């Protein structure tokens, strides 16, 4: 069966959950790009390409990476910073998931209950989720696909996300460093043109 | 646990919103002598809320938050109603339960925490309106007391269903007419504190939130007794100024009037001998510690 293509939005008010359309999560060592299962390396390379070609690339670190609650979180934060510096990529935090009322400051943060506000306000065209708990990542990814044209990449510590446009699973700091490496290479190459 | 679990990774200090930095730098987490005097200087106790301006529920919330012995190891369970508008702003773990189910949810949570953290004190505090506690959730409230579940139940008693526009509640006074209860209440205010005492609560108190030092003593006591002895229940008058036609500044006077001698919220408490012995023992130990440190 051909998987449902998880393309950039805006797809409308209630985009279907990709899992309901029959899409499955990648196995260990795999990722997906727009719903098609690919090798992990391919997904990582595509993530780097998307960052380099974006106008406003942005990383959204969630609580699991923002807060220094264990050794892995501290090392992942360092890797995220290296990627941000190498690619000139903005960082906007998602410090927690409270449905803050009346509204958030979209320049300073992103909230899973209305992530579209931050994306619209900053005109973000490519984003990466890292360190966001699964349920809230799924919620945000669907809202973003529903209402914005932003390309979403979920770098997940567990099994990945069908509702992202691209996913890499079992994230370790080394996998983020691999994106950084490719970003650096692509930037270097592009200068020759 | 103190503040060590809420350290922001170095790389992200410059991009974190200020309220989180304040939380890390100035919160009262891990402070043993925290209390109502921290309201006004600690971010987590003064964050904005979306209740009506001057609503006594917001003041009660702050006093309770400031009085928890260990907020970082506390989970609050809320229910639908005006109280639930505050929970999204609160820097304490909390669960929103289906209206009326709060004491059942708290039961499961407390038991799970005991299994998961057998060597730690994890406090569970239910905070819900009178409609949730006494009417729709009465079964869950009572059954948790009958079973002797070790958590604190706090009822914000505004004597009606405020969030849905003023319907009659079991805790409403007899004869009271509300916007959506035009005939007037036909029976007496339910005597839940007395029912709590007879249902197995080790500590019960009725009060308003007009005196922060009293709220502090009562909340601390209720949480500590629930840890060691059995269920505890607090009923706090938090008048709905909107429904009784008062101005933002008039909530405090309303509470003072309601706690005068002979009035329905005159402070009263009930404590079992076992709970009293536990409190006395704790006080004696604290005194001995103080004397010892003064002697050194
Ligand atoms: C299961 C269920 N029944 C009914 C409601 C509607 N409802 C929402 S708030 C509310 C009243 C809340 O009254 P109370 O518990 O006294 O809290 P207050 O708003 O007065 O603080 C009701 C009946 C609901 N949300 N869920
Ligand atoms: S309706 Fe009443 S209880 Fe609810 S926030 Fe307003 S004043 Fe407070
Ligand atoms: Mg009420």
Coordinates of C-alpha atoms and ligand atoms in Angstrom, one line a residue:
Chain A
X1 CA 0.0 0.0 0.0
X2 CA 1.3 3.5 -0.9
X3 CA 1.6 5.5 2.3
X4 CA -0.3 8.8 2.6
X5 CA 2.0 11.6 1.7
X6 CA 2.6 13.8 4.7
X7 CA 3.2 17.0 2.8
X8 CA 3.7 20.6 3.9
X9 CA 0.4 22.3 4.7
X10 CA -1.8 24.2 5.0
X11 CA -3.9 21.1 4.8
X12 CA -7.0 22.5 6.4
X13 CA -8.6 22.8 9.8
X14 CA -8.4 19.1 10.7
X15 CA -5.7 17.3 8.8
X16 CA -6.0 13.5 9.0
X17 CA -3.6 11.7 11.4
X18 CA -1.1 9.9 9.2
X19 CA -1.4 6.8 11.3
X20 CA -5.2 6.7 10.5
X21 CA -4.3 6.9 6.8
X22 CA -2.2 3.7 7.3
X23 CA 1.3 5.2 7.7
X24 CA 3.6 3.2 10.0
X25 CA 6.5 4.3 12.0
X26 CA 10.0 3.6 10.9
X27 CA 11.9 0.7 12.4
X28 CA 15.3 1.1 14.1
X29 CA 17.8 2.4 11.6
X30 CA 15.1 4.0 9.4
X31 CA 13.4 7.3 9.2
X32 CA 10.6 8.7 7.0
X33 CA 10.4 11.6 4.5
X34 CA 6.8 12.7 3.7
X35 CA 5.5 9.3 4.9
X36 CA 7.9 7.2 2.8
X37 CA 10.2 5.0 4.9
X38 CA 13.8 5.6 4.1
X39 CA 17.1 4.8 5.8
X40 CA 18.1 6.9 8.8
X41 CA 21.0 8.4 6.9
X42 CA 18.8 9.5 4.0
X43 CA 16.4 11.2 6.5
X44 CA 19.3 12.9 8.2
X45 CA 20.7 14.1 4.9
X46 CA 17.4 15.5 3.8
X47 CA 17.0 17.3 7.1
X48 CA 20.3 19.0 6.6
X49 CA 19.3 20.0 3.0
X50 CA 16.0 21.4 4.2
X51 CA 17.8 23.5 6.8
X52 CA 20.3 24.9 4.4
X53 CA 17.7 25.8 1.8
X54 CA 15.3 27.4 4.2
X55 CA 14.6 31.1 4.6
X56 CA 13.9 30.9 8.3
X57 CA 15.0 27.6 9.7
X58 CA 14.2 27.1 13.3
X59 CA 14.8 24.5 16.0
X60 CA 12.1 24.0 18.7
X61 CA 13.7 22.3 21.7
X62 CA 11.2 20.9 24.1
X63 CA 11.5 20.4 27.9
X64 CA 13.5 17.1 27.5
X65 CA 16.4 19.1 26.0
X66 CA 15.9 22.6 27.5
X67 CA 16.2 21.4 31.1
X68 CA 19.4 19.8 32.3
X69 CA 17.7 16.9 34.0
X70 CA 20.1 14.2 33.0
X71 CA 23.4 13.6 31.3
X72 CA 21.9 12.9 27.9
X73 CA 19.8 16.2 28.0
X74 CA 23.0 18.2 28.7
X75 CA 24.8 16.6 25.8
X76 CA 21.9 16.9 23.4
X77 CA 21.6 20.6 24.3
X78 CA 25.3 21.0 23.3
X79 CA 24.7 19.3 20.0
X80 CA 21.6 21.4 19.3
X81 CA 23.7 24.5 19.8
X82 CA 26.4 23.3 17.5
X83 CA 23.8 22.7 14.8
X84 CA 22.2 26.1 15.3
X85 CA 25.6 27.9 15.0
X86 CA 26.7 25.9 12.0
X87 CA 23.5 26.4 10.1
X88 CA 22.6 29.9 11.3
X89 CA 19.4 28.3 12.6
X90 CA 17.1 30.1 15.1
X91 CA 16.1 28.5 18.4
X92 CA 12.7 29.1 19.9
X93 CA 12.0 27.1 23.0
X94 CA 8.9 25.1 24.0
X95 CA 9.6 25.1 27.8
X96 CA 6.4 23.4 28.8
X97 CA 3.0 22.5 27.6
X98 CA 0.6 24.6 29.6
X99 CA -2.2 26.0 27.5
X100 CA -1.2 29.5 28.4
X101 CA -3.9 32.1 28.3
X102 CA -4.5 34.7 27.0
X103 CA -1.6 34.1 24.7
X104 CA 2.1 33.5 24.4
X105 CA 4.8 35.9 23.1
X106 CA 5.4 34.2 19.7
X107 CA 8.8 35.8 19.4
X108 CA 10.0 34.2 22.6
X109 CA 8.4 30.8 22.7
X110 CA 6.2 28.2 21.0
X111 CA 3.3 26.4 22.7
X112 CA 2.0 23.0 21.5
X113 CA -1.6 24.1 21.8
X114 CA -1.2 26.9 19.2
X115 CA 2.2 26.4 17.6
X116 CA 0.9 28.1 14.4
X117 CA 1.1 31.5 16.1
X118 CA 4.8 31.3 16.5
X119 CA 5.3 29.9 12.9
X120 CA 3.1 32.6 11.3
X121 CA 4.6 35.4 13.4
X122 CA 8.2 34.5 12.5
X123 CA 7.5 33.2 9.0
X124 CA 9.3 29.9 9.8
X125 CA 9.4 27.7 6.7
X126 CA 11.4 24.7 8.2
X127 CA 11.5 23.6 11.8
X128 CA 12.9 20.8 13.9
X129 CA 11.3 19.3 17.0
X130 CA 13.7 17.9 19.5
X131 CA 13.0 16.9 23.1
X132 CA 9.3 17.3 22.9
X133 CA 7.2 14.6 24.6
X134 CA 5.4 12.4 22.1
X135 CA 1.8 13.4 22.7
X136 CA 2.5 17.1 22.5
X137 CA 4.7 16.7 19.4
X138 CA 1.9 14.9 17.7
X139 CA -0.6 17.6 18.7
X140 CA 1.7 20.4 17.4
X141 CA 2.7 18.6 14.2
X142 CA -0.9 18.2 13.2
X143 CA -1.8 21.8 14.0
X144 CA 1.3 23.0 12.0
X145 CA 0.4 20.9 9.0
X146 CA -3.2 22.0 9.2
X147 CA -2.6 25.7 9.2
X148 CA 0.9 26.6 8.0
X149 CA 3.3 25.9 5.1
X150 CA 6.1 25.0 7.5
X151 CA 8.1 21.8 6.8
X152 CA 8.3 19.9 10.1
X153 CA 11.1 17.5 11.1
X154 CA 10.7 15.5 14.3
X155 CA 13.9 14.2 15.9
X156 CA 12.5 11.8 18.4
X157 CA 14.1 9.9 21.3
X158 CA 11.7 7.0 20.8
X159 CA 9.9 5.7 17.7
X160 CA 9.5 8.8 15.5
X161 CA 6.4 10.7 14.4
X162 CA 4.1 9.9 11.4
X163 CA 2.6 13.3 11.5
X164 CA 5.9 15.1 10.8
X165 CA 7.0 15.7 7.2
X166 CA 10.3 14.0 8.2
X167 CA 11.3 12.0 11.1
X168 CA 14.5 10.5 12.6
X169 CA 14.1 8.1 15.6
X170 CA 16.2 7.0 18.6
X171 CA 17.9 10.4 18.7
X172 CA 21.3 10.7 20.3
X173 CA 23.5 13.8 20.3
X174 CA 25.7 12.1 17.7
X175 CA 22.8 12.0 15.2
X176 CA 22.3 15.7 15.6
X177 CA 26.0 16.2 15.1
X178 CA 25.7 14.2 11.9
X179 CA 23.1 16.8 10.6
X180 CA 25.6 19.5 11.6
X181 CA 28.4 17.9 9.6
X182 CA 26.2 17.7 6.5
X183 CA 25.0 21.2 7.0
X184 CA 28.6 22.5 7.1
X185 CA 29.5 20.5 4.0
X186 CA 26.5 21.8 2.1
X187 CA 27.2 25.4 3.1
X188 CA 30.8 25.0 2.0
X189 CA 29.9 23.6 -1.3
X190 CA 27.3 26.2 -2.0
X191 CA 29.9 28.9 -1.7
X192 CA 31.6 27.6 -4.8
X193 CA 28.7 28.7 -7.0
Chain B
X1 CA 14.3 17.4 45.4
X2 CA 15.1 21.0 45.3
X3 CA 15.8 23.3 42.4
X4 CA 18.5 21.0 40.9
X5 CA 15.9 19.4 38.6
X6 CA 14.9 22.6 37.1
X7 CA 18.2 23.9 35.8
X8 CA 18.1 25.3 32.3
X9 CA 20.8 23.9 30.0
X10 CA 23.6 26.5 29.7
X11 CA 23.2 26.8 25.9
X12 CA 19.6 27.9 26.3
X13 CA 19.8 30.6 29.0
X14 CA 19.8 33.4 26.5
X15 CA 16.6 32.2 24.7
X16 CA 14.5 31.1 27.6
X17 CA 11.6 33.5 28.4
X18 CA 12.1 35.5 31.6
X19 CA 9.5 33.8 33.7
X20 CA 11.4 30.5 33.5
X21 CA 14.6 32.1 34.5
X22 CA 12.9 33.7 37.4
X23 CA 11.5 30.3 38.4
X24 CA 15.0 28.8 38.4
X25 CA 16.6 31.8 40.2
X26 CA 13.9 32.8 42.7
X27 CA 11.4 30.0 43.2
X28 CA 10.8 28.7 46.7
X29 CA 11.4 25.1 45.7
X30 CA 13.5 23.3 48.3
X31 CA 13.2 26.1 50.8
X32 CA 12.1 24.6 54.1
X33 CA 10.7 27.8 55.6
X34 CA 8.6 28.8 52.6
X35 CA 5.3 30.4 53.4
X36 CA 2.7 33.1 52.6
X37 CA 5.3 35.8 53.1
X38 CA 6.9 34.6 49.8
X39 CA 3.8 35.7 47.9
X40 CA 4.8 38.9 46.1
X41 CA 8.5 38.0 45.7
X42 CA 8.5 34.5 44.1
X43 CA 7.5 34.2 40.5
X44 CA 5.7 30.9 40.9
X45 CA 3.4 32.5 43.5
X46 CA 2.4 35.7 41.6
X47 CA 2.0 34.5 38.0
X48 CA -1.1 35.9 36.3
X49 CA -4.4 34.1 36.3
X50 CA -7.6 34.4 34.3
X51 CA -10.1 34.6 37.1
X52 CA -12.3 37.7 37.6
X53 CA -10.3 40.6 39.0
X54 CA -10.2 40.4 42.8
X55 CA -11.7 36.9 42.9
X56 CA -10.8 35.4 46.4
X57 CA -10.1 32.1 44.7
X58 CA -7.0 33.6 43.2
X59 CA -5.8 34.8 46.7
X60 CA -6.6 31.4 48.2
X61 CA -4.7 29.7 45.4
X62 CA -1.6 31.8 46.2
X63 CA -1.8 31.2 49.9
X64 CA -2.2 27.5 49.4
X65 CA 0.7 27.3 46.9
X66 CA 3.0 29.2 49.3
X67 CA 2.0 26.8 52.2
X68 CA 2.7 23.5 50.6
X69 CA 5.6 21.8 52.4
X70 CA 7.2 20.6 49.2
X71 CA 5.6 21.9 46.0
X72 CA 8.2 20.2 43.8
X73 CA 7.0 16.8 45.1
X74 CA 3.3 17.7 45.1
X75 CA 0.7 16.9 42.5
X76 CA -2.5 18.8 42.5
X77 CA -5.7 17.3 41.1
X78 CA -8.3 19.8 39.9
X79 CA -11.8 19.6 38.5
X80 CA -13.9 21.7 36.2
X81 CA -15.0 25.1 37.5
X82 CA -13.4 28.5 38.1
X83 CA -10.5 26.8 39.9
X84 CA -9.5 25.1 36.7
X85 CA -8.8 28.4 35.1
X86 CA -5.8 28.9 37.4
X87 CA -4.2 25.5 37.0
X88 CA -2.6 26.3 33.6
X89 CA -0.6 29.1 35.3
X90 CA 0.5 27.1 38.3
X91 CA 4.1 25.9 38.7
X92 CA 3.1 22.7 40.4
X93 CA 2.4 19.4 38.7
X94 CA -1.3 19.1 38.2
X95 CA -4.0 16.9 36.6
X96 CA -7.3 18.2 35.4
X97 CA -9.9 15.5 36.1
X98 CA -13.4 15.0 34.7
X99 CA -15.8 17.1 36.7
X100 CA -16.5 15.3 40.0
X101 CA -13.9 12.5 39.6
X102 CA -11.1 14.4 41.4
X103 CA -11.0 12.2 44.5
X104 CA -11.0 9.0 42.5
X105 CA -8.2 10.3 40.2
X106 CA -6.2 11.4 43.3
X107 CA -6.6 8.0 44.8
X108 CA -5.1 6.2 41.9
X109 CA -2.4 8.8 41.6
X110 CA -1.4 8.7 45.2
X111 CA -1.2 4.9 45.2
X112 CA 0.9 4.9 42.0
X113 CA 3.3 7.5 43.4
X114 CA 3.7 5.3 46.5
X115 CA 4.7 2.3 44.3
X116 CA 6.9 4.4 42.0
X117 CA 8.6 6.4 44.8
X118 CA 8.5 4.2 47.9
X119 CA 11.2 6.1 49.8
X120 CA 9.9 9.6 49.0
X121 CA 7.1 11.8 50.3
X122 CA 4.9 12.6 47.3
X123 CA 1.9 14.8 48.3
X124 CA -1.4 14.8 46.5
X125 CA -3.8 17.7 47.0
X126 CA -7.2 17.8 45.5
X127 CA -8.5 21.3 44.9
X128 CA -12.1 21.7 43.5
X129 CA -15.2 23.8 43.8
X130 CA -18.2 23.0 46.0
X131 CA -20.2 21.7 43.0
X132 CA -17.4 19.2 42.2
X133 CA -16.8 18.2 45.8
X134 CA -20.3 18.1 47.3
X135 CA -22.7 17.5 44.5
X136 CA -21.5 15.8 41.3
X137 CA -18.4 14.3 43.0
X138 CA -19.8 13.5 46.4
X139 CA -19.6 9.8 45.8
X140 CA -15.9 10.0 44.9
X141 CA -15.2 12.4 47.8
X142 CA -16.8 10.2 50.4
X143 CA -15.5 6.9 49.1
X144 CA -12.0 8.2 49.3
X145 CA -12.5 9.2 52.9
X146 CA -14.1 5.8 53.8
X147 CA -11.1 4.1 52.3
X148 CA -8.7 6.3 54.3
X149 CA -6.8 7.5 51.2
X150 CA -3.9 9.6 52.3
X151 CA -4.3 12.9 50.5
X152 CA -5.7 16.3 51.2
X153 CA -9.0 17.5 49.8
X154 CA -9.5 21.2 49.6
X155 CA -12.9 22.6 48.6
X156 CA -13.2 26.2 47.4
X157 CA -16.6 26.9 48.8
X158 CA -18.3 29.8 46.9
X159 CA -21.7 28.4 47.7
X160 CA -22.8 28.0 44.1
X161 CA -21.8 26.8 40.6
X162 CA -19.9 30.0 39.6
X163 CA -18.3 28.9 36.3
X164 CA -21.7 28.1 34.7
X165 CA -23.4 31.2 35.8
X166 CA -24.8 30.7 39.3
X167 CA -26.7 27.5 39.9
X168 CA -27.6 26.1 43.3
X169 CA -25.1 23.9 45.1
X170 CA -25.4 21.7 48.2
X171 CA -23.2 24.1 50.0
X172 CA -25.4 27.1 49.2
X173 CA -27.2 28.7 52.2
X174 CA -30.8 28.0 52.7
X175 CA -33.0 30.7 51.1
X176 CA -30.2 32.0 48.8
X177 CA -31.3 33.2 45.4
X178 CA -28.8 33.0 42.6
X179 CA -28.9 34.1 39.0
X180 CA -29.8 30.6 37.8
X181 CA -31.6 29.5 41.0
X182 CA -34.4 32.1 41.2
X183 CA -36.7 30.1 43.5
X184 CA -34.2 30.1 46.4
X185 CA -32.5 27.2 48.1
X186 CA -35.0 25.0 50.0
X187 CA -32.7 23.1 52.3
X188 CA -29.8 23.8 54.6
X189 CA -26.1 24.1 53.6
X190 CA -24.8 20.5 53.6
X191 CA -22.6 20.0 56.7
X192 CA -19.7 18.5 54.8
X193 CA -17.1 19.2 57.5
X194 CA -19.1 17.1 60.0
X195 CA -19.6 14.4 57.4
X196 CA -15.8 14.4 56.7
X197 CA -15.1 13.9 60.4
X198 CA -17.5 11.0 60.6
X199 CA -16.2 9.5 57.3
X200 CA -12.6 9.0 58.5
X201 CA -10.8 12.3 58.0
X202 CA -8.0 12.8 60.5
X203 CA -8.1 16.5 60.2
X204 CA -10.8 18.9 59.1
X205 CA -10.9 22.7 59.0
X206 CA -13.3 25.4 57.9
X207 CA -11.9 28.8 57.2
X208 CA -11.8 31.8 54.8
X209 CA -8.7 33.0 53.1
X210 CA -8.7 36.4 54.9
X211 CA -5.8 35.5 57.2
X212 CA -2.8 34.1 55.2
X213 CA -1.0 32.9 58.4
X214 CA -4.0 30.8 59.3
X215 CA -4.2 29.3 55.8
X216 CA -0.5 28.5 56.0
X217 CA -0.8 26.7 59.3
X218 CA -3.9 24.8 58.3
X219 CA -2.6 23.7 54.8
X220 CA 0.8 22.6 56.1
X221 CA -0.9 20.6 58.9
X222 CA -3.4 19.1 56.5
X223 CA -0.7 18.0 54.0
X224 CA 1.6 16.6 56.7
X225 CA -1.2 14.7 58.5
X226 CA -2.3 13.2 55.1
X227 CA 1.2 12.0 54.6
X228 CA 1.4 10.1 57.8
X229 CA -2.1 9.5 59.3
X230 CA -5.1 9.7 56.9
X231 CA -7.3 11.8 54.7
X232 CA -7.7 15.5 55.5
X233 CA -10.3 18.0 54.4
X234 CA -10.3 21.8 54.2
X235 CA -13.3 23.9 53.3
X236 CA -12.3 27.5 52.4
X237 CA -14.8 30.3 51.7
X238 CA -13.9 31.9 48.5
X239 CA -16.9 34.1 47.7
X240 CA -17.8 34.5 44.1
X241 CA -17.9 38.3 44.0
X242 CA -19.4 38.3 40.6
X243 CA -22.4 36.2 41.6
X244 CA -23.1 38.0 44.9
X245 CA -22.8 41.4 43.3
X246 CA -19.6 42.6 45.0
X247 CA -16.8 44.8 43.6
X248 CA -13.2 43.6 43.1
X249 CA -12.0 45.1 46.4
X250 CA -14.9 43.8 48.5
X251 CA -14.0 40.1 48.6
X252 CA -11.9 40.5 51.7
X253 CA -14.6 42.2 53.7
X254 CA -17.1 39.6 52.6
X255 CA -14.8 36.9 54.0
X256 CA -14.3 38.8 57.3
X257 CA -18.1 39.2 57.7
X258 CA -18.6 35.5 57.0
X259 CA -16.1 34.4 59.6
X260 CA -17.4 36.6 62.5
X261 CA -18.7 34.8 65.6
X262 CA -21.8 32.8 64.9
X263 CA -21.4 33.0 61.2
X264 CA -21.1 30.0 58.9
X265 CA -17.3 30.3 58.2
X266 CA -16.2 31.0 61.8
X267 CA -12.9 29.1 62.0
X268 CA -13.3 25.6 63.3
X269 CA -11.1 22.5 63.1
X270 CA -11.3 18.9 64.1
X271 CA -8.3 16.7 64.6
X272 CA -8.1 13.1 65.7
X273 CA -6.0 12.3 68.9
X274 CA -3.6 10.4 66.7
X275 CA -3.1 13.3 64.3
X276 CA -2.8 15.7 67.2
X277 CA -0.1 13.5 68.8
X278 CA 1.8 13.5 65.4
X279 CA 1.6 17.4 65.2
X280 CA 2.7 17.8 68.9
X281 CA 5.6 15.4 68.3
X282 CA 6.7 17.4 65.2
X283 CA 6.5 20.6 67.1
X284 CA 8.5 19.2 70.0
X285 CA 11.2 18.0 67.6
X286 CA 11.4 21.3 65.9
X287 CA 11.7 23.1 69.3
X288 CA 14.5 20.7 70.3
X289 CA 16.4 21.3 67.1
X290 CA 16.1 25.1 67.6
X291 CA 17.4 24.9 71.2
X292 CA 20.3 22.6 70.0
X293 CA 21.3 25.0 67.3
X294 CA 21.0 28.0 69.7
X295 CA 23.3 26.2 72.2
X296 CA 25.9 25.5 69.5
Ligands
LIG1 C1 -19.2 16.0 33.9 C2 -19.6 17.5 33.8 N1 -20.8 17.9 34.2 C3 -21.1 19.2 34.2 C4 -20.2 20.1 33.7 C5 -20.5 21.6 33.6 N2 -19.9 22.4 34.7 C6 -18.8 23.1 34.4 S1 -18.2 24.0 35.7 C7 -19.6 23.5 36.6 C8 -19.8 24.1 38.0 C9 -18.6 24.2 38.8 O1 -19.0 24.6 40.1 P1 -18.0 24.4 41.3 O2 -17.5 23.1 41.4 O3 -18.7 24.9 42.5 O4 -16.8 25.4 40.9 P2 -16.8 27.0 40.8 O5 -16.9 27.3 39.4 O6 -18.0 27.5 41.6 O7 -15.5 27.4 41.4 C10 -20.4 22.6 35.9 C11 -21.6 22.0 36.4 C12 -18.9 19.6 33.3 N3 -18.0 20.5 32.9 N4 -18.6 18.3 33.3
LIG2 S1 -17.1 33.8 38.4 FE1 -16.9 34.1 40.6 S2 -15.6 32.3 41.4 FE2 -15.4 32.5 39.1 S3 -13.6 33.8 38.8 FE3 -15.4 35.2 38.8 S4 -15.6 35.9 40.9 FE4 -14.2 34.1 40.9
LIG3 MG1 -18.6 26.8 43.5

